[in-house]
XYZ file of C-alpha atoms in Angstrom:
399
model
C 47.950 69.283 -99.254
C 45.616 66.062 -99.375
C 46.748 63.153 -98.107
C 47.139 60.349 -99.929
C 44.129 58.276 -100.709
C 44.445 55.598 -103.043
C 47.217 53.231 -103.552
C 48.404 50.737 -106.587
C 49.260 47.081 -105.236
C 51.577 45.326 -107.871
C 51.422 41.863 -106.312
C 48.818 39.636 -104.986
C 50.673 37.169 -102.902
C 51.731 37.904 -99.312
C 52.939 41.369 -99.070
C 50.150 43.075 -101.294
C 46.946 41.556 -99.510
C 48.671 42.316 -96.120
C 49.385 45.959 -97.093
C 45.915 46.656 -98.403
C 44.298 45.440 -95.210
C 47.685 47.684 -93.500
C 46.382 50.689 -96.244
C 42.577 50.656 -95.247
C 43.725 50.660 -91.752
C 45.600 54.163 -92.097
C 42.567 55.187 -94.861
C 43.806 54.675 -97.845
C 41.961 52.744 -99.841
C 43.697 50.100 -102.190
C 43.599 47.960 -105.759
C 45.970 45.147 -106.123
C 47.086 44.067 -109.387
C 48.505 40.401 -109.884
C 49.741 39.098 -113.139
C 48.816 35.548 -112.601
C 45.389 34.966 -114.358
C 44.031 33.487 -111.297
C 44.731 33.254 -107.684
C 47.633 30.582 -107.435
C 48.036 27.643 -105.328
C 51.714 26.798 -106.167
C 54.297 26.820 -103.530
C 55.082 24.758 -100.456
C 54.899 25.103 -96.954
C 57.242 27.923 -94.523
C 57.097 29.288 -91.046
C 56.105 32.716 -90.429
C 58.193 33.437 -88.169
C 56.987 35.343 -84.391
C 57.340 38.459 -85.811
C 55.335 37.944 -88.519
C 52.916 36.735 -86.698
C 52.680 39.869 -84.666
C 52.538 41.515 -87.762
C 49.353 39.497 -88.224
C 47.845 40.008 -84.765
C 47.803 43.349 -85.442
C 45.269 42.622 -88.508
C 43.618 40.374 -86.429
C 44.208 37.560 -88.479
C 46.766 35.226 -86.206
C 44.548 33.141 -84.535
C 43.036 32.006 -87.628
C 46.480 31.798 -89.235
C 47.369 29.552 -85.779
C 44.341 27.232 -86.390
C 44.981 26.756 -90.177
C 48.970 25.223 -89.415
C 50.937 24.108 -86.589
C 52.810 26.347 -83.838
C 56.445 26.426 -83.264
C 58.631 27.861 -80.746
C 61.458 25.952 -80.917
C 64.409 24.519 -83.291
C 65.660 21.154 -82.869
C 69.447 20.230 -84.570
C 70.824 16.859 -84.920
C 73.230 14.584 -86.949
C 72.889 12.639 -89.391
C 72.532 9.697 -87.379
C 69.877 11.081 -85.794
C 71.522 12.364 -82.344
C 70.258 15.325 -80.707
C 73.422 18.184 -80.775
C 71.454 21.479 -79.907
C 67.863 22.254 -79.300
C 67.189 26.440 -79.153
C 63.677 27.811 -77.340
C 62.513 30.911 -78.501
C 59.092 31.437 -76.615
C 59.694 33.945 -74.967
C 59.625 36.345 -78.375
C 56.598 34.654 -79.403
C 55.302 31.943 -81.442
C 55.913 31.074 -85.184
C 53.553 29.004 -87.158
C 54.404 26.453 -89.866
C 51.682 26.753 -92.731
C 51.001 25.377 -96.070
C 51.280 28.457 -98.179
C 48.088 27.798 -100.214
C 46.503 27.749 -96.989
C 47.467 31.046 -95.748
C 47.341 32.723 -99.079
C 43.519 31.565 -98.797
C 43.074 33.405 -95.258
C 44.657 36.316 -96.626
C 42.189 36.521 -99.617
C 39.234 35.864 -97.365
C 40.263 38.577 -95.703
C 40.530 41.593 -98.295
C 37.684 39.979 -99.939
C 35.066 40.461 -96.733
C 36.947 44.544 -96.364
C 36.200 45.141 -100.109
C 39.705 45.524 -101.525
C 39.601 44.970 -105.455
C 41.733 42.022 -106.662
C 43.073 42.342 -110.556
C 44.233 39.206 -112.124
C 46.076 38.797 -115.442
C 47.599 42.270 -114.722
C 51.430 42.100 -115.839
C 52.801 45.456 -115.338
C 55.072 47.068 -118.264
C 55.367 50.351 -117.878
C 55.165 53.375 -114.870
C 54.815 57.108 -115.440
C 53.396 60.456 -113.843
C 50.527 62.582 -114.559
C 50.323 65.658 -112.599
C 50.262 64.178 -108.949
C 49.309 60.868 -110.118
C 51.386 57.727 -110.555
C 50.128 55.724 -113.506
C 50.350 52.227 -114.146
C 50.456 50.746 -117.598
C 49.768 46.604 -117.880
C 50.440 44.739 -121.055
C 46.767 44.244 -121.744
C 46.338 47.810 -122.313
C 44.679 48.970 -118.991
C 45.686 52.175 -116.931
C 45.520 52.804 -113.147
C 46.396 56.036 -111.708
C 47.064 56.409 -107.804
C 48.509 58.434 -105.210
C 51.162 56.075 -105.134
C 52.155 52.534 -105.734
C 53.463 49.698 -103.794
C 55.227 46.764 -105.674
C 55.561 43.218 -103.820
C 55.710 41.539 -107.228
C 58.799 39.179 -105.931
C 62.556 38.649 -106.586
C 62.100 39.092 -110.702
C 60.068 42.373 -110.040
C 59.268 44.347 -113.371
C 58.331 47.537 -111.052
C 62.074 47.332 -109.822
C 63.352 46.515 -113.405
C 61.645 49.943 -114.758
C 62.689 52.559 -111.437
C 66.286 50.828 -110.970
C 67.059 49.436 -114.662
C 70.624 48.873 -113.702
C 69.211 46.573 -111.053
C 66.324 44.590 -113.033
C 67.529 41.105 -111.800
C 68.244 39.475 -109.117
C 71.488 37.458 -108.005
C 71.557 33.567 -108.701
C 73.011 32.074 -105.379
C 74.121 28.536 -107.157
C 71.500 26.628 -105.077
C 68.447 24.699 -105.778
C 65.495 24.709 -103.488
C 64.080 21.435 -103.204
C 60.907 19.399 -100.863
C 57.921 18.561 -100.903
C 54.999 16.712 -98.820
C 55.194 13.482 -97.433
C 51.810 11.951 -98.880
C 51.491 9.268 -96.075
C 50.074 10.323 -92.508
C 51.993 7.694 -91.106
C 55.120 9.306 -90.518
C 56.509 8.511 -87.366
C 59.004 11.176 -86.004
C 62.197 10.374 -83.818
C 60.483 12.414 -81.103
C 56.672 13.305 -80.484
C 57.487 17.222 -79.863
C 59.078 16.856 -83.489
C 55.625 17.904 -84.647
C 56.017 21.711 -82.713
C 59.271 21.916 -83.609
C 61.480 22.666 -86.855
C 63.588 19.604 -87.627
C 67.699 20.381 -89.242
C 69.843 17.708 -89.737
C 72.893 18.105 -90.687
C 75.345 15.667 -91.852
C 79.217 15.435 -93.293
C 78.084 18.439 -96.212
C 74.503 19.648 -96.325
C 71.220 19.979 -94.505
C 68.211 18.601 -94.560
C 64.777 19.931 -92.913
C 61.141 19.119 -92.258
C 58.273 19.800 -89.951
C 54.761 19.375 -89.539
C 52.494 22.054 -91.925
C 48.860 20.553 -91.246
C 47.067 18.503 -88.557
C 43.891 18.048 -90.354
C 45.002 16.139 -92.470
C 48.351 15.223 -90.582
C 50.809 16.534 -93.409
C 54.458 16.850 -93.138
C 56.935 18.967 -95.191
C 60.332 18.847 -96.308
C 63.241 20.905 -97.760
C 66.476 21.366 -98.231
C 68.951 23.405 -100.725
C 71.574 21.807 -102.778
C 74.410 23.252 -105.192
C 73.460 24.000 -108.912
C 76.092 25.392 -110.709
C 74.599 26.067 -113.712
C 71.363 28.448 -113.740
C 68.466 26.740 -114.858
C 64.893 28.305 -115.829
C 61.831 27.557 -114.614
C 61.035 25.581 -117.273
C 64.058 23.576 -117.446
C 63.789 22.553 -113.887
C 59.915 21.446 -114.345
C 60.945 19.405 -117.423
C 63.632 17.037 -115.088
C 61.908 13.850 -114.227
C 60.539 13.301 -111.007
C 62.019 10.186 -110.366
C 65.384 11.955 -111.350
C 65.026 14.367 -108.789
C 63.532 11.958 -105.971
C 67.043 9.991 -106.859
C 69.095 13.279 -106.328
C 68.050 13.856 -103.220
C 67.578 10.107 -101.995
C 71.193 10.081 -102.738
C 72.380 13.296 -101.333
C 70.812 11.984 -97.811
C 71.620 8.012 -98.080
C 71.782 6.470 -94.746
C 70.589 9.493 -92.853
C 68.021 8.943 -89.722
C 64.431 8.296 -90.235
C 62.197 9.764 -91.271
C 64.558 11.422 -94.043
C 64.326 8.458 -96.503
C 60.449 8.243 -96.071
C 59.208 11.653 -96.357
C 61.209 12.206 -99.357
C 60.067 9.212 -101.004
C 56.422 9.123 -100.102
C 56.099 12.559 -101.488
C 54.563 12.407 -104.812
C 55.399 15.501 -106.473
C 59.043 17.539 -105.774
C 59.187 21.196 -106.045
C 62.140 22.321 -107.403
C 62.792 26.213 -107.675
C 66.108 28.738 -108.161
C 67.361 30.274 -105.492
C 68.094 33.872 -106.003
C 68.288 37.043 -103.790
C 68.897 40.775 -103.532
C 72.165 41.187 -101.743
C 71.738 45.535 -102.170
C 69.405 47.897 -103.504
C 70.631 51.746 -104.053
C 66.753 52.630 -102.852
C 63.672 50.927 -102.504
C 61.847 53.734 -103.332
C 61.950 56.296 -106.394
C 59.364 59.156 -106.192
C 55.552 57.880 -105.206
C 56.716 53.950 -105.978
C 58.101 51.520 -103.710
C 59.638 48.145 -103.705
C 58.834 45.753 -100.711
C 58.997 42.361 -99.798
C 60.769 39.961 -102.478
C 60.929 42.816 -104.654
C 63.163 44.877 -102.027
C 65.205 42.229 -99.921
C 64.820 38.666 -101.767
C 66.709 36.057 -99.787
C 67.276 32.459 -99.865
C 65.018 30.345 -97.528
C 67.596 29.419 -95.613
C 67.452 32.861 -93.427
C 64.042 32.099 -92.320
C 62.210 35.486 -92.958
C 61.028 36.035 -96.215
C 57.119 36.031 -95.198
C 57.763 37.671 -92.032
C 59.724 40.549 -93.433
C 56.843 41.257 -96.291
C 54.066 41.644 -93.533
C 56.813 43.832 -91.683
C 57.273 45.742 -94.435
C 53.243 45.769 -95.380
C 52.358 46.854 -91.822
C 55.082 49.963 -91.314
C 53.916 51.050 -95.242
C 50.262 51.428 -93.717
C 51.741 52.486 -90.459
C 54.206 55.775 -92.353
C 51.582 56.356 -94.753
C 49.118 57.403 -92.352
C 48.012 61.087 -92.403
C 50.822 62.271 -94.382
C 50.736 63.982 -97.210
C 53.871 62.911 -99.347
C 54.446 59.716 -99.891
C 57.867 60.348 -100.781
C 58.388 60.997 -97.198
C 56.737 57.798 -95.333
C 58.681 55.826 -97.890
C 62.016 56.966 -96.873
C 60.713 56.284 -93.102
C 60.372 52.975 -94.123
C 63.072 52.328 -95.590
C 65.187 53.827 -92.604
C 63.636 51.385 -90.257
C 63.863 48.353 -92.495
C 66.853 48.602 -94.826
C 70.215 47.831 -92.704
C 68.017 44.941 -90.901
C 66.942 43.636 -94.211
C 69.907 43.623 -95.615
C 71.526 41.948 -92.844
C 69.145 39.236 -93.089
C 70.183 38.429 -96.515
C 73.526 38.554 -95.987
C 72.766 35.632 -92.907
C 71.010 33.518 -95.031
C 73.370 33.009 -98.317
C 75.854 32.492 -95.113
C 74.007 29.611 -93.833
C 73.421 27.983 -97.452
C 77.325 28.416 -97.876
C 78.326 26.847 -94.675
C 76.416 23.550 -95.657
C 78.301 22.906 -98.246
C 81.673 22.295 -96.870
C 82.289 18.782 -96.853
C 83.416 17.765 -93.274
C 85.970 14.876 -92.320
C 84.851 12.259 -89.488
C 86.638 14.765 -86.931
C 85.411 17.716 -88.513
C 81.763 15.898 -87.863
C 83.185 14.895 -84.034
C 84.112 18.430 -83.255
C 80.639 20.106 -84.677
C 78.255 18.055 -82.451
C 80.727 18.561 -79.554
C 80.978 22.804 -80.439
C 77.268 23.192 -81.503
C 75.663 23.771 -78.337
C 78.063 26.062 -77.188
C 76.946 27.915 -79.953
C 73.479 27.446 -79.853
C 72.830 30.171 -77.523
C 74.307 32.844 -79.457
C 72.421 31.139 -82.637
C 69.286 31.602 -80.003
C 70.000 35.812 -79.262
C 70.179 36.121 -82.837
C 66.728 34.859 -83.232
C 65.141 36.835 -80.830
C 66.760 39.780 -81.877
C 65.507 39.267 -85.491
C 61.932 38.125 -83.743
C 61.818 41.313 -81.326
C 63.661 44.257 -82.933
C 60.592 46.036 -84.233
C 58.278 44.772 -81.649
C 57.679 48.306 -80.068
C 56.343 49.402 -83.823
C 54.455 46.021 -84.304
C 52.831 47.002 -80.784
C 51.760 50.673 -81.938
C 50.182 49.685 -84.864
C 48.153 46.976 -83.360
C-alpha cells in the first residue's frame, strides 16, 4: 500500500504551518486551509516554552524565533508589595522565548512560504466525508479538497471536531476572562534589571498579575492576567465594553500593587480581552484519516503555560508517525498515545492555577504564603522541567 502523500491543514495559525514544514519533512506534501480571509495579526504576546522551542530547532527555525523576542529561563514570584518570595531557574531544560505572536506567526509564514506549502484563506470548513481512500473536505464557499488525510489545528471552537465528535462540538467556559495588553511607553522601569529575561507573577491577597518583556527593538513590554466572569460573554460583547471600562477593571483589581503594575496597564492603549475556555477530555483525537491537534485537541487556559508549545509538539510527532507508513489511522493513534495523558494533565494544571488565584486570602493567609512559597518552589521547579523535558528524546530524533 502507498504511503500517504498529501495532507489537508485546517488551520493556519501555529500548529498548521509547523506541521506542514513537520509533513514535507517526512514527504508528505501539504495545503493548509484557514478561514480568516487574510493572514491575522490579532493576539498578544506568550512564551514558547523550552520545549517548544526544541520543537522549533528541529525545523531550524529557533534562532530566528530567539532573535525576533526575548529569552527566558527563569520565573520570578513576588507580593504585592513588590517583595521577592520565590525565584525558580529552569536552564538546565533549555530556554523559552517570550514573543509577540504577530511576530512569530510572521516567521512561521516566511517559512512555508520559501518551502512552497500552499496557504488557503477564507476557507471555513463545513463539512468532511470519504471517497474511496480519500478524505474530502467541503468549505462553505463551495470548494473541495481531497487528501490522504487531514489534520485540524483550527483552535478551541474547532468545526473539524464539531463534525467527527458532535457530542463534543464546544468547548468548556472556565468563568475567567483573559485580559493585557502592551505597555506603549519604552520607559518602563522594572523593580529589577534581570526582570527583562525573566517572567514576572505577582500575586497579591486574591489574584495574579503578570508581565514580561516581548520585544527589544522596540523595547515593548506585555501584560496579563485572568479575572472571574461569571457570565459567558461573546466575542462581540466583550469588544463592545469600553476601553476605559476595562482599563478601570483592572486598575482596580490591582490598586496599590508594586510598580510597574499601575503603569503598564495604563500606558497600554488598547486591552485585549478574550474568553477563557478549554478541553478538559476528548473520547479521541482522531476518527479514521482526521485528526484534532493543538487547541482543537487539548485547549487550556493560559495560565498552564503550554498552549504554543504543545501545538508544535503535537505538529512535529504528526510529521514524525506519519513518516513511511501507510495508514494514517495508525500514526494517529501513535500520537495520540504519546501525547494524550500528558496533555490532558496539562489542562487539568492550568484551570488549577486560575482557581487557586481566586481565593481571597486574610493578612495571615498572605504572611504564611510568602513564608511557604519557596519551600514549594522547588517542587513547582521539577514540574517544569518535567513538562519541558518529557519528550525530549523524540524532539532529539526528529531533529
Amino acid at each position: 500500500m502507498k504511503h500517504a502523500s498529501h495532507a489537508i491543514i485546517i488551520g493556519g495559525g501555529i500548529g498548521g504551518p509547523a506541521a506542514s514544514l513537520f509533513l514535507r519533512r517526512a514527504g508528505i506534501k501539504s495545503q493548509i486551509f484557514e478561514a480568516y480571509p487574510e493572514p491575522t495579526t490579532i493576539g498578544g504576546g506568550f512564551q514558547i516554552a523550552p520545549n517548544g522551542m526544541r520543537a522549533l530547532k528541529a525545523l531550524g527555525l529557533a534562532d530566528r524565533v530567539h532573535a525576533a523576542g526575548v529569552t527566558s529561563s527563569s520565573f520570578v514570584f513576588r507580593n504585592q508589595q513588590g517583595k521577592v518570595i520565590a525565584r525558580i531557574d529552569v536552564s538546565e531544560s533549555g530556554h523559552g522565548v517570550t514573543i509577540l505572536r504577530s511576530t512569530f506567526h510572521r516567521i512561521l509564514l516566511d517559512e512555508i512560504g520559501r518551502q512552497g506549502v500552499p496557504v488557503h484563506y477564507g476557507k471555513r470548513l463545513c463539512g468532511i466525508e470519504y471517497e474511496e481512500k480519500y478524505v474530502v473536505a467541503r468549505f462553505e464557499d463551495g470548494s473541495v479538497e481531497r487528501g490522504d488525510l487531514l489534520l485540524a489545528f483550527d483552535g478551541v471552537h474547532s468545526r473539524a471536531r464539531s463534525l467527527i465528535l458532535p457530542d463534543h462540538r464546544s468547548p468548556r467556559y472556565t468563568g475567567f476572562l483573559g485580559i493585557g495588553g502592551f505597555a506603549q511607553t519604552e520607559n518602563i522601569m522594572p523593580l529589577e534589571p534581570q526582570d527583562a529575561h525573566r517572567l514576572n507573577f505577582t500575586v497579591g491577597s486574591r489574584f495574579q498579575f503578570g508581565y514580561a518583556m516581548v520585544s527589544t527593538a522596540p523595547t515593548r513590554w506585555g501584560w496579563w492576567t485572568h479575572l472571574p466572569q461569571e457570565q459567558e460573554l461573546t466575542r462581540t460583547e466583550l469588544q463592545v465594553i469600553a476601553e476605559d471600562d476595562m482599563r478601570d477593571r483592572v486598575l482596580s483589581a490591582f490598586k496599590s500593587w508594586h510598580s510597574p503594575i499601575e503603569a503598564l496597564v495604563s500606558t497600554t492603549p488598547r486591552i485585549m480581552r478574550t474568553a477563557i475556555y478549554d478541553i478538559p477530555s476528548l473520547p479521541a483525537w482522531h476518527v479514521g484519516r482526521v485528526m484534532l491537534l493543538g487547541d482543537a485537541a487539548h485547549a487550556m487556559s493560559p495560565a498552564g503555560g503550554q498552549g504554543a508549545a504543545l501545538a508544535l509538539e503535537d505538529a512535529m510527532l504528526a510529521g514524525k508517525f506519519l513518516a513511511g507508513r501507510s495508514r494514517p489511522e495508525e500514526a494517529f493513534a501513535k500520537v495520540e498515545s504519546v501525547l494524550r495523558l500528558r496533555a490532558e494533565r496539562m489542562v487539568k494544571q492550568a484551570t488549577e492555577n486560575d482557581q487557586r488565584q481566586i481565593k481571597e486570602l486574610g493578612p495571615f493567609g498572605q504572611w504564611l504564603r510568602d513564608r511557604m512559597f519557596p519551600l514549594f518552589a522547588p517542587v513547582i521547579a521539577r514540574e517544569l522541567r518535567r513538562q519541558y523535558s518529557s519528550l525530549e528524546p523524540i524532539c532529539n530524533r526528529a531533529a
